[in-house]
Amino acid sequence: MADAGTSGTSRRLLTWAAVLAVAGYFLWLSRGGLSVYFTHDDLANLSRAQSESMGAWVKANVLYFSPAYRPLGELFYRAFYQWFGMNPLPFHVVCFAVIMANIGLTYVFARAISGSRETGALVALIGCFHTNVQPLYYNAGLCFDVFCFFFYFAAFAYYIRIRKRGGLPGLWQVVVLAGLYICALNSKEMAVTLPLMLVMWEAIYHAPSSLAWITRQARTGLVLGAMTIPYVAGKFQHDSILAQIDAYRPVFTVNHYLLQFAHFLNEAFYWIDVIQARGAIAILLVSLVIAWWTGSAALRLGWLLAVSGILPVAFVSQRGLAQEGIPAMGLLIYGAVLLVWIRERLFHRAPAFMRTWSQASLFIVLGVLLARTHIRHGAWDVAWMTSEQEVSWRVAKQLQANHPVLRKGARVLVLSDPFVESQFALASTILIELYHRDPDLEITRLTAADPRPDKAAMQTYDWVVSLE
C-alpha cells in the first residue's frame, strides 16, 4: 500500500495489512453466498447446458465466433453438473474463488496503470463489495460476468506488464493475449471493448508521434479488434439467443447511452434516480476536465474505461451494476487516483511518517465509511434473492426423498408445485429433469395442461407427483 518515502519493512507490513483487511472485509459482508441453493438463473443455465455434450461446448469455445450463448459459462455448468450433480456448493466455491481473484486483479491492474500501491489498495477496498452487486455473491448464474471480468483484466494487466518491460508483444505473447480475450468473449459480450482500451492505453501512455505508431504500438489492439468482427457477426445471426431476445436489441441513440450511464452512476452511488441524462452529461464533462487538468494518465484511462466499458450495454435495456463490472473498474480507478492525488497534495511537505500515517488513515476511514454505507443500504438484506432459492431447495429435498427410477423419456405429471405463481414456472420441470439426468422426460404440469387430463389419462403417466 505504501509508496515512495516509506521503508521497505513498513511497505511490506502495510501491504499485507491491506491484503488481509480487504479479504476479511469482503468475506464479512458476503459470507452468506456460499450457503445458498441454485437460483432460477442457475436452473435455466443448467438446463441449457445439458442441451449439448461436453465436447460440443468445448468446440463452441474454440469457435468463439459461433452463435453459441456464452459457451465458457455453459461449459462450466455442463462440467460441474456432470461431476457434482445438483450440489450447489462447488459452483459457488468456484465463483467465490474467481471473485477473490478479481479483487486481486483490481489491485494489480490499478497499480500497473497508476504506479501506486496505495491506489491499487484503495481500488481493491472500494471494489471488493457493493450492495448493488450482491447477486454476484449469491447467484452463480452471474458466473458469466465474473469470468468475463477475470479474463478481460488478466489480458489487460498482462499487456501492460509486457509494455512496461520496454518491448512490444511478440508472436506467442499475442497468442496468449488472444486466448485470454477469447475466454473473456466466451464468458460475456462485455469484453468487446478490450481492443479499444488497449489502443487507448497506448495513446495515453505512449502518445503517437508518427504513422508508425499504428503498426507498432496499436498493433495488438488492432489484431484483437479484427478478431472481434466475426464474434459480433456470430452473435447477430438469426439462431443466436441474443438476437432473439427483445431486451438485447440495441437502440443506438445518444439519449439511450446517457440514460444508461446515469443509471450506472445512480447504482454505484446508491442514488435513486438522482442523475438523469443532463446530469450524466455534466458529470462526464467535469470529470473529463479534472482528468486533463491534473495531467494524470491514470485518471484519463479511468475516465475512458468507464465511458467506453459501458458501451456493450449502453444501447439495450437497462442493466444493473452487477453486469457492469468493466466500466465500474474505470470508476473505481478514477475515484482512487483522485483521492490519492488530493492526499498527496495535503501531505506533500509532511515528514515521511506523517505521509505513511495519512495513507493508513485514508484506507481505514474509507473502509469504515464504506462498510457503514453498504450495511445501511442492505448489505445483509438478501431475502429478495434467497427466497426463490429456498423454494427451489424445498422442492429439491422432496425430489431427493422421492426419487423413483424412471425409464428414459418417461411421462411425468406434476399435480402441484410452488412455482405456479412464480415468474419462472418451469422450475419444477427443470429440477425433475436434472435430478433424473434425463432431458427427454415428458413432463406435464397440471396447472398448465390444456386440456387437463382426466383420471383415465392420469393412469398413463409413469410418475404422478405433488410438490410443495
Tab-separated table of C-alpha atoms in Angstrom:
chain	number	residue	atom	x	y	z
A	1	MET	CA	0.000	0.000	0.000
A	2	ALA	CA	2.821	2.384	0.882
A	3	ASP	CA	4.843	4.045	-1.868
A	4	ALA	CA	7.956	6.171	-2.122
A	5	GLY	CA	9.180	7.616	1.136
A	6	THR	CA	8.254	4.517	3.156
A	7	SER	CA	10.850	1.975	4.286
A	8	GLY	CA	10.835	-1.490	2.764
A	9	THR	CA	9.721	-3.161	6.001
A	10	SER	CA	6.913	-0.679	6.579
A	11	ARG	CA	5.845	-1.031	2.965
A	12	ARG	CA	5.595	-4.814	3.247
A	13	LEU	CA	3.715	-4.624	6.554
A	14	LEU	CA	1.229	-2.095	5.210
A	15	THR	CA	0.738	-4.121	2.030
A	16	TRP	CA	-0.017	-7.338	3.919
A	17	ALA	CA	-2.241	-5.479	6.368
A	18	ALA	CA	-4.203	-4.081	3.431
A	19	VAL	CA	-4.498	-7.539	1.802
A	20	LEU	CA	-5.826	-9.121	4.997
A	21	ALA	CA	-8.160	-6.201	5.626
A	22	VAL	CA	-9.692	-6.345	2.136
A	23	ALA	CA	-10.096	-10.152	2.247
A	24	GLY	CA	-11.664	-10.070	5.707
A	25	TYR	CA	-13.901	-7.137	4.812
A	26	PHE	CA	-15.160	-8.910	1.680
A	27	LEU	CA	-15.847	-12.235	3.411
A	28	TRP	CA	-17.524	-10.493	6.357
A	29	LEU	CA	-20.051	-8.785	4.092
A	30	SER	CA	-20.596	-11.554	1.518
A	31	ARG	CA	-20.190	-14.725	3.576
A	32	GLY	CA	-23.785	-15.889	3.094
A	33	GLY	CA	-23.248	-16.524	-0.609
A	34	LEU	CA	-21.624	-19.925	-0.054
A	35	SER	CA	-24.599	-21.478	1.752
A	36	VAL	CA	-27.429	-20.886	-0.733
A	37	TYR	CA	-29.082	-23.151	-3.289
A	38	PHE	CA	-29.481	-22.672	-7.024
A	39	THR	CA	-31.342	-19.630	-8.328
A	40	HIS	CA	-33.775	-19.642	-11.229
A	41	ASP	CA	-30.901	-18.337	-13.367
A	42	ASP	CA	-28.863	-21.378	-12.360
A	43	LEU	CA	-31.665	-23.769	-13.243
A	44	ALA	CA	-32.117	-22.179	-16.670
A	45	ASN	CA	-28.356	-22.287	-17.290
A	46	LEU	CA	-28.089	-25.897	-16.120
A	47	SER	CA	-30.959	-26.897	-18.385
A	48	ARG	CA	-29.458	-25.119	-21.396
A	49	ALA	CA	-26.006	-26.577	-20.707
A	50	GLN	CA	-27.434	-30.115	-20.840
A	51	SER	CA	-28.754	-29.490	-24.349
A	52	GLU	CA	-25.238	-30.074	-25.718
A	53	SER	CA	-22.478	-32.538	-24.922
A	54	MET	CA	-19.276	-31.546	-23.168
A	55	GLY	CA	-17.442	-31.856	-26.469
A	56	ALA	CA	-19.915	-29.565	-28.196
A	57	TRP	CA	-19.365	-26.856	-25.592
A	58	VAL	CA	-15.579	-27.230	-25.904
A	59	LYS	CA	-15.952	-26.828	-29.675
A	60	ALA	CA	-18.130	-23.722	-29.163
A	61	ASN	CA	-15.374	-22.187	-27.038
A	62	VAL	CA	-12.798	-22.813	-29.764
A	63	LEU	CA	-15.141	-21.451	-32.432
A	64	TYR	CA	-15.710	-18.309	-30.398
A	65	PHE	CA	-17.440	-16.587	-33.330
A	66	SER	CA	-20.299	-19.111	-33.409
A	67	PRO	CA	-23.826	-18.103	-32.318
A	68	ALA	CA	-23.431	-20.244	-29.150
A	69	TYR	CA	-24.611	-18.480	-26.000
A	70	ARG	CA	-21.707	-17.599	-23.652
A	71	PRO	CA	-20.059	-21.004	-24.085
A	72	LEU	CA	-17.435	-20.699	-21.329
A	73	GLY	CA	-20.089	-20.329	-18.644
A	74	GLU	CA	-22.167	-23.084	-20.218
A	75	LEU	CA	-19.123	-25.385	-20.240
A	76	PHE	CA	-18.687	-24.606	-16.541
A	77	TYR	CA	-22.296	-25.598	-15.851
A	78	ARG	CA	-22.078	-28.708	-18.060
A	79	ALA	CA	-18.866	-29.972	-16.455
A	80	PHE	CA	-19.800	-29.244	-12.847
A	81	TYR	CA	-23.239	-30.807	-13.248
A	82	GLN	CA	-21.592	-33.923	-14.656
A	83	TRP	CA	-19.088	-34.051	-11.788
A	84	PHE	CA	-21.146	-32.836	-8.823
A	85	GLY	CA	-24.780	-33.207	-9.839
A	86	MET	CA	-27.211	-30.905	-8.045
A	87	ASN	CA	-24.821	-29.912	-5.251
A	88	PRO	CA	-24.607	-26.099	-5.455
A	89	LEU	CA	-21.557	-25.711	-3.204
A	90	PRO	CA	-18.869	-26.461	-5.844
A	91	PHE	CA	-20.495	-23.930	-8.198
A	92	HIS	CA	-20.477	-21.216	-5.522
A	93	VAL	CA	-16.933	-22.069	-4.375
A	94	VAL	CA	-15.601	-21.567	-7.903
A	95	CYS	CA	-17.487	-18.290	-8.303
A	96	PHE	CA	-16.206	-17.041	-4.939
A	97	ALA	CA	-12.648	-18.065	-5.819
A	98	VAL	CA	-12.792	-16.163	-9.114
A	99	ILE	CA	-14.368	-13.134	-7.397
A	100	MET	CA	-11.480	-13.078	-4.924
A	101	ALA	CA	-9.045	-13.425	-7.826
A	102	ASN	CA	-10.835	-10.475	-9.434
A	103	ILE	CA	-10.292	-8.411	-6.297
A	104	GLY	CA	-6.591	-9.209	-6.570
A	105	LEU	CA	-6.674	-8.257	-10.239
A	106	THR	CA	-8.179	-4.865	-9.411
A	107	TYR	CA	-5.132	-4.203	-7.242
A	108	VAL	CA	-2.679	-5.446	-9.874
A	109	PHE	CA	-4.327	-3.508	-12.696
A	110	ALA	CA	-4.778	-0.270	-10.739
A	111	ARG	CA	-1.192	-0.387	-9.527
A	112	ALA	CA	0.043	-1.073	-13.064
A	113	ILE	CA	-1.633	1.976	-14.577
A	114	SER	CA	-1.015	4.324	-11.641
A	115	GLY	CA	2.379	3.125	-10.413
A	116	SER	CA	0.985	3.337	-6.869
A	117	ARG	CA	0.417	0.544	-4.353
A	118	GLU	CA	-1.846	2.861	-2.421
A	119	THR	CA	-4.106	3.394	-5.430
A	120	GLY	CA	-4.237	-0.353	-6.005
A	121	ALA	CA	-5.172	-0.992	-2.368
A	122	LEU	CA	-7.919	1.647	-2.426
A	123	VAL	CA	-9.378	0.259	-5.664
A	124	ALA	CA	-9.435	-3.246	-4.159
A	125	LEU	CA	-11.042	-1.936	-0.963
A	126	ILE	CA	-13.739	0.102	-2.691
A	127	GLY	CA	-14.432	-2.515	-5.344
A	128	CYS	CA	-14.476	-5.718	-3.293
A	129	PHE	CA	-18.080	-5.271	-2.111
A	130	HIS	CA	-21.161	-3.301	-3.050
A	131	THR	CA	-24.741	-3.977	-2.023
A	132	ASN	CA	-25.951	-3.415	-5.580
A	133	VAL	CA	-23.776	-6.250	-6.862
A	134	GLN	CA	-24.998	-8.761	-4.262
A	135	PRO	CA	-26.230	-11.147	-6.975
A	136	LEU	CA	-22.574	-11.812	-7.826
A	137	TYR	CA	-22.114	-13.336	-4.365
A	138	TYR	CA	-25.425	-15.239	-4.125
A	139	ASN	CA	-26.223	-16.176	-7.701
A	140	ALA	CA	-23.865	-18.467	-9.610
A	141	GLY	CA	-25.948	-17.554	-12.643
A	142	LEU	CA	-23.801	-14.434	-12.892
A	143	CYS	CA	-20.669	-16.528	-13.391
A	144	PHE	CA	-20.626	-15.105	-16.940
A	145	ASP	CA	-19.907	-11.621	-15.546
A	146	VAL	CA	-17.392	-12.929	-13.003
A	147	PHE	CA	-15.429	-14.902	-15.623
A	148	CYS	CA	-15.572	-12.071	-18.161
A	149	PHE	CA	-14.080	-9.581	-15.676
A	150	PHE	CA	-11.279	-12.000	-14.803
A	151	PHE	CA	-10.149	-12.703	-18.361
A	152	TYR	CA	-10.628	-9.085	-19.508
A	153	PHE	CA	-8.366	-7.599	-16.843
A	154	ALA	CA	-5.959	-10.544	-16.846
A	155	ALA	CA	-5.351	-9.781	-20.528
A	156	PHE	CA	-5.153	-6.022	-19.923
A	157	ALA	CA	-2.742	-6.382	-16.984
A	158	TYR	CA	-0.593	-8.865	-18.934
A	159	TYR	CA	-0.386	-6.466	-21.861
A	160	ILE	CA	0.675	-3.569	-19.611
A	161	ARG	CA	3.302	-5.776	-17.972
A	162	ILE	CA	4.804	-6.585	-21.391
A	163	ARG	CA	4.826	-2.936	-22.408
A	164	LYS	CA	6.365	-1.752	-19.140
A	165	ARG	CA	9.313	-4.020	-19.807
A	166	GLY	CA	10.014	-1.851	-22.817
A	167	GLY	CA	9.041	-4.081	-25.697
A	168	LEU	CA	6.057	-4.873	-27.874
A	169	PRO	CA	4.210	-8.204	-27.572
A	170	GLY	CA	5.896	-10.958	-29.565
A	171	LEU	CA	4.052	-13.629	-31.505
A	172	TRP	CA	3.499	-16.015	-28.591
A	173	GLN	CA	2.566	-13.186	-26.262
A	174	VAL	CA	-0.059	-12.061	-28.770
A	175	VAL	CA	-1.312	-15.660	-28.882
A	176	VAL	CA	-1.682	-15.641	-25.073
A	177	LEU	CA	-3.463	-12.279	-25.190
A	178	ALA	CA	-5.775	-13.576	-27.928
A	179	GLY	CA	-6.522	-16.671	-25.837
A	180	LEU	CA	-7.414	-14.576	-22.789
A	181	TYR	CA	-9.542	-12.303	-24.955
A	182	ILE	CA	-11.409	-15.260	-26.471
A	183	CYS	CA	-12.093	-16.589	-22.962
A	184	ALA	CA	-13.469	-13.170	-21.999
A	185	LEU	CA	-15.663	-13.064	-25.117
A	186	ASN	CA	-16.859	-16.611	-24.475
A	187	SER	CA	-17.838	-15.509	-20.986
A	188	LYS	CA	-19.861	-12.441	-21.959
A	189	GLU	CA	-20.244	-9.812	-24.656
A	190	MET	CA	-18.997	-7.046	-22.316
A	191	ALA	CA	-15.444	-7.974	-23.302
A	192	VAL	CA	-15.657	-6.495	-26.810
A	193	THR	CA	-14.190	-3.172	-25.633
A	194	LEU	CA	-10.785	-4.651	-24.740
A	195	PRO	CA	-9.130	-3.940	-28.142
A	196	LEU	CA	-10.319	-0.333	-27.961
A	197	MET	CA	-8.954	0.062	-24.426
A	198	LEU	CA	-5.550	-1.350	-25.405
A	199	VAL	CA	-5.316	1.274	-28.148
A	200	MET	CA	-6.470	3.981	-25.707
A	201	TRP	CA	-3.840	2.888	-23.175
A	202	GLU	CA	-1.168	3.216	-25.835
A	203	ALA	CA	-2.489	6.642	-26.880
A	204	ILE	CA	-2.310	7.902	-23.277
A	205	TYR	CA	0.940	6.316	-22.113
A	206	HIS	CA	2.795	6.274	-25.464
A	207	ALA	CA	1.275	9.113	-27.453
A	208	PRO	CA	1.576	8.685	-31.238
A	209	SER	CA	4.344	10.696	-32.891
A	210	SER	CA	4.140	9.209	-36.379
A	211	LEU	CA	2.044	6.870	-38.507
A	212	ALA	CA	4.357	4.041	-37.472
A	213	TRP	CA	2.525	4.131	-34.113
A	214	ILE	CA	-0.431	2.390	-35.787
A	215	THR	CA	1.622	-0.604	-36.914
A	216	ARG	CA	3.692	-0.777	-33.720
A	217	GLN	CA	2.048	0.440	-30.514
A	218	ALA	CA	-1.530	-0.023	-31.725
A	219	ARG	CA	-0.817	-3.323	-33.466
A	220	THR	CA	-2.011	-5.722	-30.759
A	221	GLY	CA	-5.203	-3.792	-30.166
A	222	LEU	CA	-5.936	-3.813	-33.894
A	223	VAL	CA	-5.308	-7.577	-34.106
A	224	LEU	CA	-7.753	-8.222	-31.264
A	225	GLY	CA	-10.149	-5.764	-32.873
A	226	ALA	CA	-10.065	-7.776	-36.100
A	227	MET	CA	-10.893	-10.889	-34.054
A	228	THR	CA	-13.943	-9.087	-32.692
A	229	ILE	CA	-15.612	-8.644	-36.094
A	230	PRO	CA	-16.562	-12.323	-36.668
A	231	TYR	CA	-17.558	-12.602	-32.992
A	232	VAL	CA	-20.068	-9.753	-33.272
A	233	ALA	CA	-21.348	-11.113	-36.591
A	234	GLY	CA	-21.943	-14.511	-34.964
A	235	LYS	CA	-23.938	-13.022	-32.106
A	236	PHE	CA	-26.259	-11.252	-34.555
A	237	GLN	CA	-27.066	-14.401	-36.543
A	238	HIS	CA	-30.732	-15.363	-36.501
A	239	ASP	CA	-30.066	-18.557	-34.491
A	240	SER	CA	-28.223	-16.678	-31.737
A	241	ILE	CA	-30.158	-16.481	-28.456
A	242	LEU	CA	-29.131	-12.842	-28.048
A	243	ALA	CA	-30.621	-11.952	-31.445
A	244	GLN	CA	-33.941	-13.467	-30.371
A	245	ILE	CA	-34.333	-11.600	-27.070
A	246	ASP	CA	-36.040	-8.206	-27.272
A	247	ALA	CA	-34.089	-6.888	-24.277
A	248	TYR	CA	-30.841	-7.257	-26.261
A	249	ARG	CA	-31.994	-5.405	-29.359
A	250	PRO	CA	-29.984	-2.165	-29.404
A	251	VAL	CA	-31.358	1.340	-29.760
A	252	PHE	CA	-28.449	3.487	-30.937
A	253	THR	CA	-29.199	6.994	-29.644
A	254	VAL	CA	-27.175	9.419	-27.561
A	255	ASN	CA	-30.044	9.739	-25.113
A	256	HIS	CA	-30.139	5.962	-24.581
A	257	TYR	CA	-26.430	5.986	-23.772
A	258	LEU	CA	-26.787	8.901	-21.339
A	259	LEU	CA	-29.733	7.294	-19.552
A	260	GLN	CA	-27.805	4.036	-19.129
A	261	PHE	CA	-24.741	5.900	-17.859
A	262	ALA	CA	-26.935	7.863	-15.449
A	263	HIS	CA	-28.450	4.588	-14.199
A	264	PHE	CA	-24.912	3.205	-13.768
A	265	LEU	CA	-23.909	6.200	-11.625
A	266	ASN	CA	-27.112	6.050	-9.580
A	267	GLU	CA	-26.493	2.401	-8.728
A	268	ALA	CA	-22.811	2.972	-7.962
A	269	PHE	CA	-23.514	5.808	-5.512
A	270	TYR	CA	-26.798	4.465	-4.053
A	271	TRP	CA	-28.756	7.288	-5.622
A	272	ILE	CA	-32.374	6.703	-6.581
A	273	ASP	CA	-32.817	8.360	-9.972
A	274	VAL	CA	-30.858	11.427	-8.790
A	275	ILE	CA	-28.913	11.602	-12.044
A	276	GLN	CA	-30.733	11.837	-15.367
A	277	ALA	CA	-29.382	12.396	-18.884
A	278	ARG	CA	-28.422	16.055	-18.326
A	279	GLY	CA	-26.742	15.214	-15.046
A	280	ALA	CA	-24.767	12.474	-16.775
A	281	ILE	CA	-23.516	14.993	-19.352
A	282	ALA	CA	-22.408	17.370	-16.588
A	283	ILE	CA	-20.590	14.655	-14.657
A	284	LEU	CA	-18.861	13.353	-17.779
A	285	LEU	CA	-17.648	16.818	-18.756
A	286	VAL	CA	-16.496	17.870	-15.262
A	287	SER	CA	-14.685	14.577	-14.654
A	288	LEU	CA	-13.023	14.849	-18.080
A	289	VAL	CA	-11.796	18.372	-17.325
A	290	ILE	CA	-10.379	17.237	-13.962
A	291	ALA	CA	-8.602	14.299	-15.577
A	292	TRP	CA	-6.877	16.503	-18.141
A	293	TRP	CA	-6.230	19.386	-15.734
A	294	THR	CA	-4.383	17.160	-13.251
A	295	GLY	CA	-2.293	15.661	-16.036
A	296	SER	CA	-2.831	12.185	-14.558
A	297	ALA	CA	-2.642	9.419	-17.160
A	298	ALA	CA	-4.387	7.025	-14.751
A	299	LEU	CA	-7.308	9.440	-14.290
A	300	ARG	CA	-7.662	9.732	-18.055
A	301	LEU	CA	-7.611	5.968	-18.547
A	302	GLY	CA	-10.127	5.515	-15.725
A	303	TRP	CA	-12.451	8.023	-17.383
A	304	LEU	CA	-12.132	6.326	-20.768
A	305	LEU	CA	-12.678	2.862	-19.253
A	306	ALA	CA	-15.877	3.995	-17.543
A	307	VAL	CA	-17.176	5.774	-20.649
A	308	SER	CA	-16.183	3.074	-23.154
A	309	GLY	CA	-16.594	-0.013	-20.970
A	310	ILE	CA	-20.335	0.537	-20.701
A	311	LEU	CA	-20.857	0.610	-24.487
A	312	PRO	CA	-21.908	-3.075	-24.869
A	313	VAL	CA	-24.926	-2.498	-22.597
A	314	ALA	CA	-25.468	1.217	-23.206
A	315	PHE	CA	-27.967	0.752	-26.021
A	316	VAL	CA	-30.033	-2.176	-24.723
A	317	SER	CA	-32.499	-2.364	-21.832
A	318	GLN	CA	-31.032	-1.195	-18.522
A	319	ARG	CA	-28.646	-3.484	-16.702
A	320	GLY	CA	-27.646	-3.481	-13.058
A	321	LEU	CA	-24.275	-2.724	-11.507
A	322	ALA	CA	-23.513	-6.455	-11.219
A	323	GLN	CA	-23.427	-6.629	-15.025
A	324	GLU	CA	-21.266	-3.509	-15.349
A	325	GLY	CA	-18.032	-4.586	-13.716
A	326	ILE	CA	-15.788	-3.336	-16.525
A	327	PRO	CA	-16.992	0.301	-16.535
A	328	ALA	CA	-17.181	0.114	-12.729
A	329	MET	CA	-13.440	-0.588	-12.765
A	330	GLY	CA	-12.936	2.694	-14.597
A	331	LEU	CA	-14.996	4.497	-11.979
A	332	LEU	CA	-13.022	2.842	-9.172
A	333	ILE	CA	-9.691	3.845	-10.696
A	334	TYR	CA	-10.840	7.398	-11.244
A	335	GLY	CA	-12.049	7.749	-7.644
A	336	ALA	CA	-8.996	6.128	-6.047
A	337	VAL	CA	-6.484	8.104	-8.130
A	338	LEU	CA	-8.283	11.336	-7.286
A	339	LEU	CA	-8.288	10.524	-3.551
A	340	VAL	CA	-4.553	9.774	-3.603
A	341	TRP	CA	-3.894	12.932	-5.633
A	342	ILE	CA	-5.702	15.049	-3.026
A	343	ARG	CA	-3.982	13.321	-0.082
A	344	GLU	CA	-0.542	13.767	-1.620
A	345	ARG	CA	-1.092	17.499	-2.059
A	346	LEU	CA	-2.259	17.870	1.514
A	347	PHE	CA	0.744	15.996	2.941
A	348	HIS	CA	3.480	16.548	0.340
A	349	ARG	CA	5.615	18.624	2.757
A	350	ALA	CA	4.969	16.440	5.786
A	351	PRO	CA	7.633	14.101	7.249
A	352	ALA	CA	7.738	10.528	5.928
A	353	PHE	CA	5.999	9.069	8.992
A	354	MET	CA	3.140	11.554	8.561
A	355	ARG	CA	2.700	10.598	4.910
A	356	THR	CA	2.596	6.932	5.913
A	357	TRP	CA	0.082	7.765	8.653
A	358	SER	CA	-2.071	9.647	6.154
A	359	GLN	CA	-2.096	6.641	3.819
A	360	ALA	CA	-3.149	4.237	6.571
A	361	SER	CA	-5.725	6.682	7.913
A	362	LEU	CA	-7.303	7.201	4.496
A	363	PHE	CA	-7.560	3.431	3.992
A	364	ILE	CA	-9.090	2.785	7.427
A	365	VAL	CA	-11.529	5.715	7.406
A	366	LEU	CA	-12.655	4.892	3.889
A	367	GLY	CA	-13.184	1.240	4.829
A	368	VAL	CA	-15.312	2.160	7.853
A	369	LEU	CA	-17.404	4.641	5.862
A	370	LEU	CA	-17.927	2.132	3.044
A	371	ALA	CA	-18.960	-0.644	5.447
A	372	ARG	CA	-21.472	1.630	7.180
A	373	THR	CA	-22.845	2.754	3.806
A	374	HIS	CA	-23.206	-0.763	2.413
A	375	ILE	CA	-24.881	-2.057	5.573
A	376	ARG	CA	-27.246	0.920	5.655
A	377	HIS	CA	-28.264	0.111	2.077
A	378	GLY	CA	-28.997	-3.549	2.815
A	379	ALA	CA	-25.704	-5.443	2.624
A	380	TRP	CA	-27.260	-8.287	4.629
A	381	ASP	CA	-30.827	-7.854	3.417
A	382	VAL	CA	-30.755	-10.714	0.927
A	383	ALA	CA	-34.238	-12.186	1.374
A	384	TRP	CA	-35.250	-10.829	-2.027
A	385	MET	CA	-32.657	-13.155	-3.577
A	386	THR	CA	-32.652	-16.140	-1.243
A	387	SER	CA	-36.438	-16.563	-1.118
A	388	GLU	CA	-36.527	-18.147	-4.580
A	389	GLN	CA	-33.529	-20.324	-3.689
A	390	GLU	CA	-35.295	-21.545	-0.535
A	391	VAL	CA	-38.345	-22.619	-2.556
A	392	SER	CA	-36.164	-24.483	-5.051
A	393	TRP	CA	-34.258	-26.142	-2.204
A	394	ARG	CA	-37.518	-27.250	-0.592
A	395	VAL	CA	-38.595	-28.887	-3.856
A	396	ALA	CA	-35.130	-30.398	-4.331
A	397	LYS	CA	-35.311	-32.087	-0.909
A	398	GLN	CA	-38.662	-33.615	-1.877
A	399	LEU	CA	-37.150	-34.956	-5.090
A	400	GLN	CA	-34.218	-36.407	-3.158
A	401	ALA	CA	-36.584	-38.181	-0.754
A	402	ASN	CA	-38.937	-39.393	-3.502
A	403	HIS	CA	-36.722	-40.296	-6.410
A	404	PRO	CA	-38.184	-43.287	-8.338
A	405	VAL	CA	-36.217	-44.930	-11.113
A	406	LEU	CA	-37.794	-43.822	-14.391
A	407	ARG	CA	-37.308	-45.154	-17.877
A	408	LYS	CA	-35.708	-42.899	-20.495
A	409	GLY	CA	-38.248	-40.348	-21.715
A	410	ALA	CA	-40.831	-41.331	-19.079
A	411	ARG	CA	-44.072	-39.381	-18.709
A	412	VAL	CA	-44.383	-37.346	-15.508
A	413	LEU	CA	-47.416	-35.443	-14.248
A	414	VAL	CA	-46.879	-32.663	-11.707
A	415	LEU	CA	-50.168	-32.156	-9.876
A	416	SER	CA	-48.977	-29.076	-7.998
A	417	ASP	CA	-45.801	-27.120	-7.267
A	418	PRO	CA	-44.860	-23.877	-5.511
A	419	PHE	CA	-43.802	-22.228	-8.767
A	420	VAL	CA	-47.297	-21.749	-10.144
A	421	GLU	CA	-47.336	-18.031	-9.390
A	422	SER	CA	-43.611	-17.637	-9.919
A	423	GLN	CA	-42.035	-15.761	-12.803
A	424	PHE	CA	-40.183	-18.995	-13.562
A	425	ALA	CA	-42.934	-21.602	-13.610
A	426	LEU	CA	-40.717	-24.161	-15.397
A	427	ALA	CA	-38.504	-24.546	-12.303
A	428	SER	CA	-40.197	-27.786	-11.218
A	429	THR	CA	-39.866	-29.261	-14.729
A	430	ILE	CA	-36.155	-28.424	-14.874
A	431	LEU	CA	-35.486	-29.714	-11.358
A	432	ILE	CA	-37.119	-33.073	-12.171
A	433	GLU	CA	-35.125	-33.353	-15.425
A	434	LEU	CA	-31.862	-32.509	-13.677
A	435	TYR	CA	-32.380	-34.837	-10.716
A	436	HIS	CA	-33.198	-37.710	-13.073
A	437	ARG	CA	-30.452	-36.669	-15.534
A	438	ASP	CA	-32.908	-37.056	-18.376
A	439	PRO	CA	-33.751	-34.032	-20.557
A	440	ASP	CA	-36.107	-36.240	-22.600
A	441	LEU	CA	-38.635	-36.693	-19.793
A	442	GLU	CA	-42.142	-35.758	-20.921
A	443	ILE	CA	-43.289	-33.575	-18.017
A	444	THR	CA	-46.773	-32.093	-17.773
A	445	ARG	CA	-47.742	-29.543	-15.153
A	446	LEU	CA	-51.424	-29.987	-14.348
A	447	THR	CA	-51.931	-26.259	-13.800
A	448	ALA	CA	-50.688	-25.521	-17.321
A	449	ALA	CA	-52.184	-28.559	-19.120
A	450	ASP	CA	-54.707	-27.831	-21.873
A	451	PRO	CA	-56.795	-29.913	-21.921
A	452	ARG	CA	-56.404	-31.125	-18.339
A	453	PRO	CA	-56.013	-34.911	-18.160
A	454	ASP	CA	-58.893	-36.865	-16.621
A	455	LYS	CA	-58.466	-39.793	-14.227
A	456	ALA	CA	-58.059	-42.274	-17.065
A	457	ALA	CA	-55.378	-40.166	-18.716
A	458	MET	CA	-53.530	-39.817	-15.404
A	459	GLN	CA	-53.110	-43.594	-15.293
A	460	THR	CA	-50.909	-43.396	-18.403
A	461	TYR	CA	-48.189	-41.421	-16.620
A	462	ASP	CA	-45.147	-43.222	-15.202
A	463	TRP	CA	-44.969	-40.898	-12.215
A	464	VAL	CA	-47.550	-38.578	-10.697
A	465	VAL	CA	-46.125	-36.222	-8.095
A	466	SER	CA	-47.189	-33.283	-5.938
A	467	LEU	CA	-44.518	-30.783	-4.919
A	468	GLU	CA	-44.907	-28.238	-2.137
